[in-house]
Coordinates of C-alpha atoms and ligand atoms in Angstrom, one line a residue:
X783 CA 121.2 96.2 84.3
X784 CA 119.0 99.4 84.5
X785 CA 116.5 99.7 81.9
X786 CA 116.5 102.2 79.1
X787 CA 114.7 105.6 79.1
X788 CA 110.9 105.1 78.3
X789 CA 110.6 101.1 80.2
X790 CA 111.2 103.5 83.4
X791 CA 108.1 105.0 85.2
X792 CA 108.5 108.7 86.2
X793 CA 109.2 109.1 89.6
X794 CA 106.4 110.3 92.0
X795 CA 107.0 112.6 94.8
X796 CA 106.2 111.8 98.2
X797 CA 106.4 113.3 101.8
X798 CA 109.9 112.4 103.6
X799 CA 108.8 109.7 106.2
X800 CA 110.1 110.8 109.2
X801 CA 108.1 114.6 108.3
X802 CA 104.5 112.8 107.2
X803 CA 104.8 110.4 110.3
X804 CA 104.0 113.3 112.3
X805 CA 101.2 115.3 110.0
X806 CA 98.2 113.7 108.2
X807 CA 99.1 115.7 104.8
X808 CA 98.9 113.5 101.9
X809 CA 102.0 111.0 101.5
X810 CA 101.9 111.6 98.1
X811 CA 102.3 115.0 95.9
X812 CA 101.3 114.0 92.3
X813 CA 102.4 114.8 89.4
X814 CA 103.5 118.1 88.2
X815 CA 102.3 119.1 84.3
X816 CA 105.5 118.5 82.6
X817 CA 106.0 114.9 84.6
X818 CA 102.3 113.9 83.7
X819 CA 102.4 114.6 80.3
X820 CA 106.0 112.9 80.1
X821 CA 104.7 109.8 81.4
X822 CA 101.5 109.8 79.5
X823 CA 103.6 109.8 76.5
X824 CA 104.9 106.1 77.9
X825 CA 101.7 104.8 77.1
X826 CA 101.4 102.9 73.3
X827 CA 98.0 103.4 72.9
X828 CA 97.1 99.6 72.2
X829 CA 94.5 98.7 69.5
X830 CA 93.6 96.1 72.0
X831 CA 94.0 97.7 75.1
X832 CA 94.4 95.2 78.2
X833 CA 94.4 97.8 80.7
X834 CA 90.6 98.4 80.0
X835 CA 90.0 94.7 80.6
X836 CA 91.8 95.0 84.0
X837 CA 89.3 97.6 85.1
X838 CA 85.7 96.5 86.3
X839 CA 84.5 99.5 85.6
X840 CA 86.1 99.7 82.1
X841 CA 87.8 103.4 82.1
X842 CA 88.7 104.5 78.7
X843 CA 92.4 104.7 80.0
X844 CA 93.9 105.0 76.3
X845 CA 91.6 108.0 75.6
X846 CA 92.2 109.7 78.2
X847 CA 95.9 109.1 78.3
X848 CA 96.3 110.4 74.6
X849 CA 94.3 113.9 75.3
X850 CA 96.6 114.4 77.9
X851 CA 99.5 113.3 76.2
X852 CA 98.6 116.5 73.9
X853 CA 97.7 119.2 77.1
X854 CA 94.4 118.7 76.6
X855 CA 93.3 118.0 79.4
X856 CA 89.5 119.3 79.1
X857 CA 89.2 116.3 76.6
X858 CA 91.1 114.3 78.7
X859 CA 88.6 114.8 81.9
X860 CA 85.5 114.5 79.7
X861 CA 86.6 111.1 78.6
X862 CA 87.3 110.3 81.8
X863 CA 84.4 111.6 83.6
X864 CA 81.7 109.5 81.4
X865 CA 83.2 106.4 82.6
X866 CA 83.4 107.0 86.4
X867 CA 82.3 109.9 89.1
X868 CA 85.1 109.4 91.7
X869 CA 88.2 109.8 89.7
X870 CA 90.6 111.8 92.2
X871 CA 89.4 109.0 94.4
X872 CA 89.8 105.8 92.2
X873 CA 93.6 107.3 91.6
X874 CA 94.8 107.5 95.0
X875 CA 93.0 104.2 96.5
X876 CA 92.4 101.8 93.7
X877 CA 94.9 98.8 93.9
X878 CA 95.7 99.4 90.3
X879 CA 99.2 97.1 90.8
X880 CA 96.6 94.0 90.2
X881 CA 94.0 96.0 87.7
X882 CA 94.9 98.3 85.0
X883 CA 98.2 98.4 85.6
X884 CA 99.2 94.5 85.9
X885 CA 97.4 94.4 82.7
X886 CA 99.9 96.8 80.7
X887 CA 102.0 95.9 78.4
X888 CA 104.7 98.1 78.9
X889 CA 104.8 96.2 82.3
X890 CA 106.3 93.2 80.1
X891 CA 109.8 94.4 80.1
X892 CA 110.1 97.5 82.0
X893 CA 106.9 99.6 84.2
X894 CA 103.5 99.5 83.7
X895 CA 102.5 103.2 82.6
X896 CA 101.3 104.7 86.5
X897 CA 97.7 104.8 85.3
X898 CA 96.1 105.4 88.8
X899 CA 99.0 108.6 89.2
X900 CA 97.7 109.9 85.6
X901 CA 94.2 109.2 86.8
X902 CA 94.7 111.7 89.7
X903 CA 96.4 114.1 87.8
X904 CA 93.6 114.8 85.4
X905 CA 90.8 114.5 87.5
X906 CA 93.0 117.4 90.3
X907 CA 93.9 119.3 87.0
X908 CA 90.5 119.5 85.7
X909 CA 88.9 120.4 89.5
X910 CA 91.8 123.4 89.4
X911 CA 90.3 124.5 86.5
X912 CA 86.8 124.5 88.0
X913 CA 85.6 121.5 85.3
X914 CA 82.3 119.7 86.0
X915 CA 81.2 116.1 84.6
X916 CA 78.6 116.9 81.6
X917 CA 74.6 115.9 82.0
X918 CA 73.6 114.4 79.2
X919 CA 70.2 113.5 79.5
X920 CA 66.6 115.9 80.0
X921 CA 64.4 114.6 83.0
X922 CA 62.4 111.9 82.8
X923 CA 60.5 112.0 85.8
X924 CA 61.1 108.9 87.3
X925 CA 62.4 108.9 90.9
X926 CA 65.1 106.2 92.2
X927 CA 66.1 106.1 95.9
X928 CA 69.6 105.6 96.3
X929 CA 70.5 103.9 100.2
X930 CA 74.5 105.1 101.6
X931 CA 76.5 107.6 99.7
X932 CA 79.8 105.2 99.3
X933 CA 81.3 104.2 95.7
X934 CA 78.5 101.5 94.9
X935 CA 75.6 104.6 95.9
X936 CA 77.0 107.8 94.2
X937 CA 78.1 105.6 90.9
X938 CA 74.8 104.5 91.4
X939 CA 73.0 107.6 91.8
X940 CA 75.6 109.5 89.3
X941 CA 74.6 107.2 86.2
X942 CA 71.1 107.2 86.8
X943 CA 70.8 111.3 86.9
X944 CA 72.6 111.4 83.6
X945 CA 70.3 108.9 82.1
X946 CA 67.3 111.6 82.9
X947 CA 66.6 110.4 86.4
X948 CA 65.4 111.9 90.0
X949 CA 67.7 110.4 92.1
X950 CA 67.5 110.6 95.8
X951 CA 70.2 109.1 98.0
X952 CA 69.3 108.5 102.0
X953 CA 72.6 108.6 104.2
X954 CA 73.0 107.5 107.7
X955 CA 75.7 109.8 108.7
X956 CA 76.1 113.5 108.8
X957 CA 78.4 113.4 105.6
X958 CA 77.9 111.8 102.2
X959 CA 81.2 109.5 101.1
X960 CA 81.0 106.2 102.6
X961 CA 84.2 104.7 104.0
X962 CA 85.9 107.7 101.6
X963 CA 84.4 109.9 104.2
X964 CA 85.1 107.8 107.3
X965 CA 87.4 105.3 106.8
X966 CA 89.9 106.0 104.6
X967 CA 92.3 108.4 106.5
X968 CA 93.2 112.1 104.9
X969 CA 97.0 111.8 104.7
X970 CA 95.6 108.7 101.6
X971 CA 92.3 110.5 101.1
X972 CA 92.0 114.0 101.9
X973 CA 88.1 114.7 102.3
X974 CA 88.3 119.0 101.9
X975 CA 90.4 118.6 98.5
X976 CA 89.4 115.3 97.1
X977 CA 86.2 113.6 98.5
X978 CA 83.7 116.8 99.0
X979 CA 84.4 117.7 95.3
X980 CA 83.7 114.7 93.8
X981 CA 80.6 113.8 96.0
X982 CA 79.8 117.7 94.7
X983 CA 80.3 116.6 91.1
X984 CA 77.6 114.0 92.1
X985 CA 75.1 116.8 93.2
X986 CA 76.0 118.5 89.8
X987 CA 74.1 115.8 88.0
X988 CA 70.6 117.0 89.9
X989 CA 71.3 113.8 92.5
X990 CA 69.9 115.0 95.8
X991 CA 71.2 113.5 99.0
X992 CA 69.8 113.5 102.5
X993 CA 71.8 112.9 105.2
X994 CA 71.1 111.6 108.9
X995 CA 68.5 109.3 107.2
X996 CA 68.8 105.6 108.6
X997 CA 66.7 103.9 106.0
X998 CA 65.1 100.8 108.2
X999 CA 64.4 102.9 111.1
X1000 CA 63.9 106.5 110.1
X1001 CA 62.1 105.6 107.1
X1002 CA 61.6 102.1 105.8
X1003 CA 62.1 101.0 102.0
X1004 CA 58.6 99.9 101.6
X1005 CA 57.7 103.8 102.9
X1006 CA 59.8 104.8 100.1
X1007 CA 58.5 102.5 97.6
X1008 CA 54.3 102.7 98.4
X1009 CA 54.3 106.3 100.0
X1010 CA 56.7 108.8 98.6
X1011 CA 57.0 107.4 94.9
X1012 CA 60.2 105.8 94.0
X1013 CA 60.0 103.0 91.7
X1014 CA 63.2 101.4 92.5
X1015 CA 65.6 101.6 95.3
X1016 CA 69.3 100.3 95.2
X1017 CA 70.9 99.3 98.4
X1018 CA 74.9 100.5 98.8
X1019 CA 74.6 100.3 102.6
X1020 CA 77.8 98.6 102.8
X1021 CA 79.6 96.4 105.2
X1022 CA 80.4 98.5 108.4
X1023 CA 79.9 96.5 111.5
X1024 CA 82.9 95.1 113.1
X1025 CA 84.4 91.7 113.7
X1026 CA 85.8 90.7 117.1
X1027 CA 88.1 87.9 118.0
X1028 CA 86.1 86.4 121.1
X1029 CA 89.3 86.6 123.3
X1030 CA 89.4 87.2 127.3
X1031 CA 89.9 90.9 127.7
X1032 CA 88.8 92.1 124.5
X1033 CA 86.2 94.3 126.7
X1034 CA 88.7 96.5 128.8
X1035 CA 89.2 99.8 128.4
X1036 CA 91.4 100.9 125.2
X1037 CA 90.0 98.3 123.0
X1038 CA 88.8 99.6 119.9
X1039 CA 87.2 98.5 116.4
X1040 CA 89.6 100.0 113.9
X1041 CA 85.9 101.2 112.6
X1042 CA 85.8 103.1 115.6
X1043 CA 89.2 104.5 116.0
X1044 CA 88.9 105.3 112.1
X1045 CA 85.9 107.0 112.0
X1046 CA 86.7 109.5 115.6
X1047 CA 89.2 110.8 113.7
X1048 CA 88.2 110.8 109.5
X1049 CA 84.8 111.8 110.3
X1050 CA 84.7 113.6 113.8
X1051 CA 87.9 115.3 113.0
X1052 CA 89.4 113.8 116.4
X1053 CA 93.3 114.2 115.1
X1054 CA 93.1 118.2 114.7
X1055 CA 94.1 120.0 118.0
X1056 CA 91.1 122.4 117.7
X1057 CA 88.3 119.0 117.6
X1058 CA 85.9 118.9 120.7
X1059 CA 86.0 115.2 119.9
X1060 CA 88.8 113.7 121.9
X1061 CA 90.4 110.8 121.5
X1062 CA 92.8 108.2 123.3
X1063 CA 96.6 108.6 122.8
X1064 CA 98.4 106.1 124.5
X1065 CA 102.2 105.9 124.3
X1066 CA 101.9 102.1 122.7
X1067 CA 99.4 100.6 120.2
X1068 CA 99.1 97.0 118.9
X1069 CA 97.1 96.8 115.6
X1070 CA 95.5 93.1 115.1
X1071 CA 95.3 92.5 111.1
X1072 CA 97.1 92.5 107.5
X1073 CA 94.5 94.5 105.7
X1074 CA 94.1 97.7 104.6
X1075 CA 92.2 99.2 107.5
X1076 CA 94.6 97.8 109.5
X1077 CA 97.4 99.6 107.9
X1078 CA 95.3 102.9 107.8
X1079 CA 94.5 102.7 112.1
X1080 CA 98.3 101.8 112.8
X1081 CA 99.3 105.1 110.6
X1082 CA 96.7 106.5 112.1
X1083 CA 97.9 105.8 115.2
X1084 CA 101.5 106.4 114.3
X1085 CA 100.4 110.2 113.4
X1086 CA 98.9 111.2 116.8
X1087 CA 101.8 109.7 118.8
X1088 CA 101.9 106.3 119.3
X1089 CA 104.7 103.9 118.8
X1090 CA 102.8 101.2 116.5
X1091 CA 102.9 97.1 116.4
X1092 CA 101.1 95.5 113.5
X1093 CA 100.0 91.7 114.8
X1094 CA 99.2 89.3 111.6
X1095 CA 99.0 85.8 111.9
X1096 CA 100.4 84.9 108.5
X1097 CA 103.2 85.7 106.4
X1098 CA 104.3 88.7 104.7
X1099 CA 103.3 86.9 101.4
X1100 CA 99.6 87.1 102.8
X1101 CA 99.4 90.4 104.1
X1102 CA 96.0 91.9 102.1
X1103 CA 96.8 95.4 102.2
X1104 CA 98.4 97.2 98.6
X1105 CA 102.1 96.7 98.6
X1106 CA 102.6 100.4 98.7
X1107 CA 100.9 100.5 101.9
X1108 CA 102.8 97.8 103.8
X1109 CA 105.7 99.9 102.7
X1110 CA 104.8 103.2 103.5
X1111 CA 104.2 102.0 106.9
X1112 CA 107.4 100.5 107.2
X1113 CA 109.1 103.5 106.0
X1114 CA 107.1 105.5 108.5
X1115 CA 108.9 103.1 111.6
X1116 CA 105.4 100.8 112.1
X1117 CA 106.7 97.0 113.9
X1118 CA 105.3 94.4 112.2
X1119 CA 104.8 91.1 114.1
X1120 CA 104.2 88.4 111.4
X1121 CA 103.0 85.0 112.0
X1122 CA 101.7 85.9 115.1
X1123 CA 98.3 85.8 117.0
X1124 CA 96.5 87.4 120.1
X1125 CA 95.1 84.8 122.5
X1126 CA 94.5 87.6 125.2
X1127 CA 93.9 90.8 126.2
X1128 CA 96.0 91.9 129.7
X1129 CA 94.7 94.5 132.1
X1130 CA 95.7 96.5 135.1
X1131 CA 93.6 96.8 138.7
X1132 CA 91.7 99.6 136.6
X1133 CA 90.9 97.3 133.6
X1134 CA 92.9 99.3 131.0
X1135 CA 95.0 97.4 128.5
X1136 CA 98.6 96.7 129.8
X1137 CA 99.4 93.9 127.1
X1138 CA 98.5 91.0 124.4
X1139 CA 99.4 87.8 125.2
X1140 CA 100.2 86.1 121.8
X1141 CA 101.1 83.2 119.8
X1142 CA 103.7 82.1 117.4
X1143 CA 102.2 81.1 113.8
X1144 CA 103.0 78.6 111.3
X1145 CA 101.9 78.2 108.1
X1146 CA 99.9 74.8 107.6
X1147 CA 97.9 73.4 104.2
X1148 CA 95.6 76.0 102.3
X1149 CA 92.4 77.0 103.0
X1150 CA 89.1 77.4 101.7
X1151 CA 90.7 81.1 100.2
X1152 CA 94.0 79.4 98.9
X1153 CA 95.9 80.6 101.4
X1154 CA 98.0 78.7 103.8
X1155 CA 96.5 78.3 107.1
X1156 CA 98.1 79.9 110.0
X1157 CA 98.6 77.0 113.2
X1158 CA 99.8 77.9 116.5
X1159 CA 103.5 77.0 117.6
X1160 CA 102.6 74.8 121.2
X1161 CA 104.5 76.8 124.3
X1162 CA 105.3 79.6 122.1
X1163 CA 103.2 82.0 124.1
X1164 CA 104.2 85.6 124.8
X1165 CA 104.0 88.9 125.9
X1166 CA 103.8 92.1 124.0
X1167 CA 103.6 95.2 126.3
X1168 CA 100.8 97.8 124.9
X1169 CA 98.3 100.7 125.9
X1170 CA 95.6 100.2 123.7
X1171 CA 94.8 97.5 121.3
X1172 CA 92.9 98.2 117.8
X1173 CA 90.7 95.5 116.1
X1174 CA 91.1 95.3 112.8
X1175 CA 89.9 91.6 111.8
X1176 CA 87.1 92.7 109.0
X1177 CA 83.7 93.8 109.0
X1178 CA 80.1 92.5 107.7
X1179 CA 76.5 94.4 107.0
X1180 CA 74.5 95.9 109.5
X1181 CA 71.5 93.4 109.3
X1182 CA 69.2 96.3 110.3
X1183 CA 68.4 97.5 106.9
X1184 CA 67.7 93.6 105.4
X1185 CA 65.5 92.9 108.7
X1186 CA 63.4 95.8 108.7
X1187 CA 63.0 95.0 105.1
X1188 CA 60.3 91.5 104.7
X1189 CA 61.1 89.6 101.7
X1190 CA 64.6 90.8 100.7
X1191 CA 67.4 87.4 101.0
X1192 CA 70.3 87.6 102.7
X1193 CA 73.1 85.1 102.9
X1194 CA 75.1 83.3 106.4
X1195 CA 77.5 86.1 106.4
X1196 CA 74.5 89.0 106.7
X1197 CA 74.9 90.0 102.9
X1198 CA 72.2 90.9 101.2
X1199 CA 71.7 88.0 97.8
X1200 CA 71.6 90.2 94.4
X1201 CA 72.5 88.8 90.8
X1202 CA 76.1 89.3 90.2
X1203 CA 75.4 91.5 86.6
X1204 CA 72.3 93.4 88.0
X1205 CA 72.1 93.7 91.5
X1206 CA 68.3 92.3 91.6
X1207 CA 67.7 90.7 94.6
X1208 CA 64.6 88.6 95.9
X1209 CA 62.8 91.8 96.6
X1210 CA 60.7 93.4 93.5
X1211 CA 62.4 96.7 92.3
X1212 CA 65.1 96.2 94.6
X1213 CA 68.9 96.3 93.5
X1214 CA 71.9 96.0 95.3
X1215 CA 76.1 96.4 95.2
X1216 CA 78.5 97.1 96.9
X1217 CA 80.0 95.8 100.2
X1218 CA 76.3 95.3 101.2
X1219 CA 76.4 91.9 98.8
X1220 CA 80.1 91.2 98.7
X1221 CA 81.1 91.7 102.1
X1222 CA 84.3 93.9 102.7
X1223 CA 85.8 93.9 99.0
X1224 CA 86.9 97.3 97.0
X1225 CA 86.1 100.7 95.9
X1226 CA 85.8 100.1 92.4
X1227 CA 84.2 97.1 92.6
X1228 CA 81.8 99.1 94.7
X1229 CA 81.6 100.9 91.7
X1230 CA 81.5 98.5 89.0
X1231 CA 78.1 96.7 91.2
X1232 CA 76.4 100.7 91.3
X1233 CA 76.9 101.1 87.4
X1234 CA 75.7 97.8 86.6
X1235 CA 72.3 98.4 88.7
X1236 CA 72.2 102.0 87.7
X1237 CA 71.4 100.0 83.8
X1238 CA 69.1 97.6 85.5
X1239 CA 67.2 99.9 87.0
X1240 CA 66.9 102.0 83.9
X1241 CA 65.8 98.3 81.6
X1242 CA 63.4 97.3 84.9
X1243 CA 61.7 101.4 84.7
X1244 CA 61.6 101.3 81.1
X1245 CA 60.0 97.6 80.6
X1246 CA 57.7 98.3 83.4
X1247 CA 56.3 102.1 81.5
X1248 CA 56.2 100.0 78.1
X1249 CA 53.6 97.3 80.2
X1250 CA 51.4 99.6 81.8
Ligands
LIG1557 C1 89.7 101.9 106.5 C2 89.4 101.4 105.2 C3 90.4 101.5 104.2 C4 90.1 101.0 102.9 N1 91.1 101.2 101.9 C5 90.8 100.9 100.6 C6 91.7 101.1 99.6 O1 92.8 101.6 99.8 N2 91.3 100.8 98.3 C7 90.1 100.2 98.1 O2 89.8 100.0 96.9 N3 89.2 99.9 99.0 C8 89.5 100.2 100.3 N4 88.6 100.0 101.3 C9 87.4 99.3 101.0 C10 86.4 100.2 100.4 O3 86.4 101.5 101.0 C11 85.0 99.6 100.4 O4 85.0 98.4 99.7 C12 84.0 100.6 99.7 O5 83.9 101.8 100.3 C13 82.6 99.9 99.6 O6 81.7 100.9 99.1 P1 80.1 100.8 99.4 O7 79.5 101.9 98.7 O8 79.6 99.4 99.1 O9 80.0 101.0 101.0 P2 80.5 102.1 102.0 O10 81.6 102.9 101.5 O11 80.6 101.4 103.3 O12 79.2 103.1 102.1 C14 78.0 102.7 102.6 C15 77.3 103.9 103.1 O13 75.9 103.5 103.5 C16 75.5 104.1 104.7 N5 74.5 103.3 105.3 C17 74.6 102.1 105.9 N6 73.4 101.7 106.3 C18 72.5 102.6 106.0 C19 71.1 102.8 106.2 N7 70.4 101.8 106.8 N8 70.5 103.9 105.7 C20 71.2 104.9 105.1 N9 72.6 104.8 104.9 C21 73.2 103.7 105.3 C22 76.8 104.2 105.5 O14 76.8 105.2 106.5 C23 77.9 104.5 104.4 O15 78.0 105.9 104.2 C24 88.9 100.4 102.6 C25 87.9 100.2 103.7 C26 88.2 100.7 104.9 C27 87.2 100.5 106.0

């Protein structure tokens, strides 16, 4: 039975597969104003709102849903705005389907109101109409160095300049954003309209950020610390280096990290026709992983002319990645090859890719993480023909930054060791968040660890002026 008017989310519009699957425009439009405000008006404005609850960093998503349920969408992006920096971002790639939303309670007998779509339509509206977050502290004169320019740094960096801070944050590459910048491909994340305004807004705050700095061999935190003045640093470094499956042939020619492949064409621009970065298009690709990044390198992939095979060694009821990505991949003709996993990679006399052997999965007892464990099928080896095969099996630190660092703890999987609520780690002054400590997780948890440092690090300045 259909529901009535009201328990119905409005619609969204989105690019016609078969057009985005060749273009890297956004998949999806947004809202226009009339279907913004008419969904905004689906939302009860609970005295106890769960939908706060469900969001680690604890948007004011009533409040800024009733401005905008009146038009008034300069209240509505100023309530919005003091609770996070990167809200065009946080609407298009938060998985709010298990946050806010899964929270609402119009989601009890009809749809959850599409928080995440509102959430992009203010913050696009208010960036139309040339609106800036608001500073609301004077200087103080303390200086924090911020380290990476992802979620977990410019949350960071954003909350400490409006509490009166000078806030410097040190970037490795060329462009500020983090995996916004590199990872997360443009037809999800465009980086002209979405990314460079928001990183912007940042820099309206007073932060200052210097890129090409590699902080453990350009400069070192203890430099930053005894010689140029800061008095605390965070670390937001993030989790960027690769995992490989240790497989014969993972070392032939078309093998790539989906880091890699990701990052040639987000960052170097690789998929425009006038880049003088090239990259590889093979006729076939096999992606290897369920995740996220795994979706975004087979669409990727998809979009400069590949046909694309998505290998995953579990079930569709495991697959990682946000629902609406396994679907839009689908829609967009993507093969997915469940319960299924590479034991080698097959070359030609040249040593290029021709294939990946694999095996059949099953699913055994639970693991460590709950989920069932994947066993191989005995004699169910295969063949799947392919050009080039992406890796897309996860990622940890780069244990540069934490070795070139004496003193500062890190864990077995190369993450640095901070208190969950803070970010203080074993080093004096020193705060981290982000990927860096968790390992691979999520953009706005990312975000939740840089705002809870950003208030440790103001307590730890402030304590540490009253004792001297
Ligand atoms: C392809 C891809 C798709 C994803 N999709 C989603 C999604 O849809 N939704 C979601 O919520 N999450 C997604 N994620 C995960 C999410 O992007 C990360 O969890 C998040 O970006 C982590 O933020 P961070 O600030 O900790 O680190 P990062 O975003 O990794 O930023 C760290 C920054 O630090 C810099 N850096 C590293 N070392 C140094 C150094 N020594 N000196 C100076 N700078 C340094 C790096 O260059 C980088 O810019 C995705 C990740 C990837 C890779």
């Amino acid at each position: 039975m259909a529901l009535p008017e009201g328990f119905v989310r409005v619609p969204i519009t989105e690019q016609d597969p078969k057009v985005r699957a060749g273009n890297f425009e956004e998949v999806c439009l947004g809202y226009t104003d009339e279907e913004a405000v008419l969904e905004a008006s689906r939302c009860l404005n609970c005295k106890k709102p769960m939908c706060v609850e469900g969001c680690p960093v604890r948007v004011n998503i009533p409040g800024f849903i009733e401005a905008l349920k009146g038009g008034n969408i300069e209240e509505s992006y100023s309530r919005l705005s003091a609770c996070t920096a990167l809200p065009a971002v946080c609407g298009r790639v938060c998985p709010q389907e298990t946050q806010c939303e899964s929270k609402c309670i119009r989601g009890i007998k009809g749809d959850a109101v599409a928080i995440g779509k509102l959430e992009r339509y203010v913050a696009d509206k208010a960036r139309s109409l040339g609106m800036k977050p608001v500073v609301t502290a004077a200087p103080n004169g303390h200086k924090v160095a911020v380290i990476g320019s992802g979620p977990a740094g410019l949350t960071c960096a954003g909350d400490l300049a409006r509490l009166g801070y000078d806030v410097t944050v040190f970037e490795a590459l060329h462009e500020a954003g983090g995996v916004l910048t590199y990872g997360i491909p443009e037809f999800r994340l465009p980086k002209e309209k979405v990314v460079r305004p928001e990183v912007e807004n940042i820099r309206s705050l007073g932060v200052k950020i210097e890129t090409n700095v590699i902080v453990g061999k350009s400069v070192t935190i203890d430099q930053l610390m005894e010689d140029e003045g800061f008095e605390a640093v965070f670390i937001g470094s993030g989790a960027g280096l690769p995992m490989f499956m240790n497989i014969p042939g993972e070392n032939a020619k078309g093998v790539f990290s989906a880091n890699e492949f990701l990052t040639r064409n987000n960052l170097m621009k690789a998929f425009r026709d006038d880049s003088d970065t090239p990259i590889y298009r093979p006729a076939r690709v096999a992606v290897v992983g369920g995740g996220n990044v795994a979706m975004d390198a087979a669409r990727t992939a998809l979009r400069l002319g590949s046909s694309v095979t998505i290998i995953y060694r579990r079930s569709e009821a495991e697959l990682p990645a946000r629902a609406e990505e396994v679907h839009h991949a689908r829609e967009e003709g993507i093969v997915f090859e469940m319960l299924t996993n590479p034991v080698e990679i097959l070359t030609n006399d040249d040593k290029f890719v021709r294939a990946i052997k694999c095996v059949r999965m099953e699913l055994g007892e639970p693991d460590q993480s709950g989920r069932r464990r994947p066993v191989p099928v005995e004699g169910s080896e295969f063949e799947i023909e392919t050009d080039a095969v992406i890796m897309a099996l996860g990622t940890s630190p780069n244990p540069m930054l934490s070795s070139a660092t004496p003193g500062l703890e890190i864990n077995k999987r190369r993450c640095i060791i901070a208190e969950e609520t803070t970010g203080k780690t074993s080093r004096e002054g020193v705060y981290a968040g982000g990927d860096a400590v968790s390992g691979a997780a999520t953009v706005i948890l990312a975000m939740g660890a840089g705002k809870d440092a950003a208030a440790a690090i103001d307590e730890y300045i402030r304590l540490k002026r009253t004792n001297l």
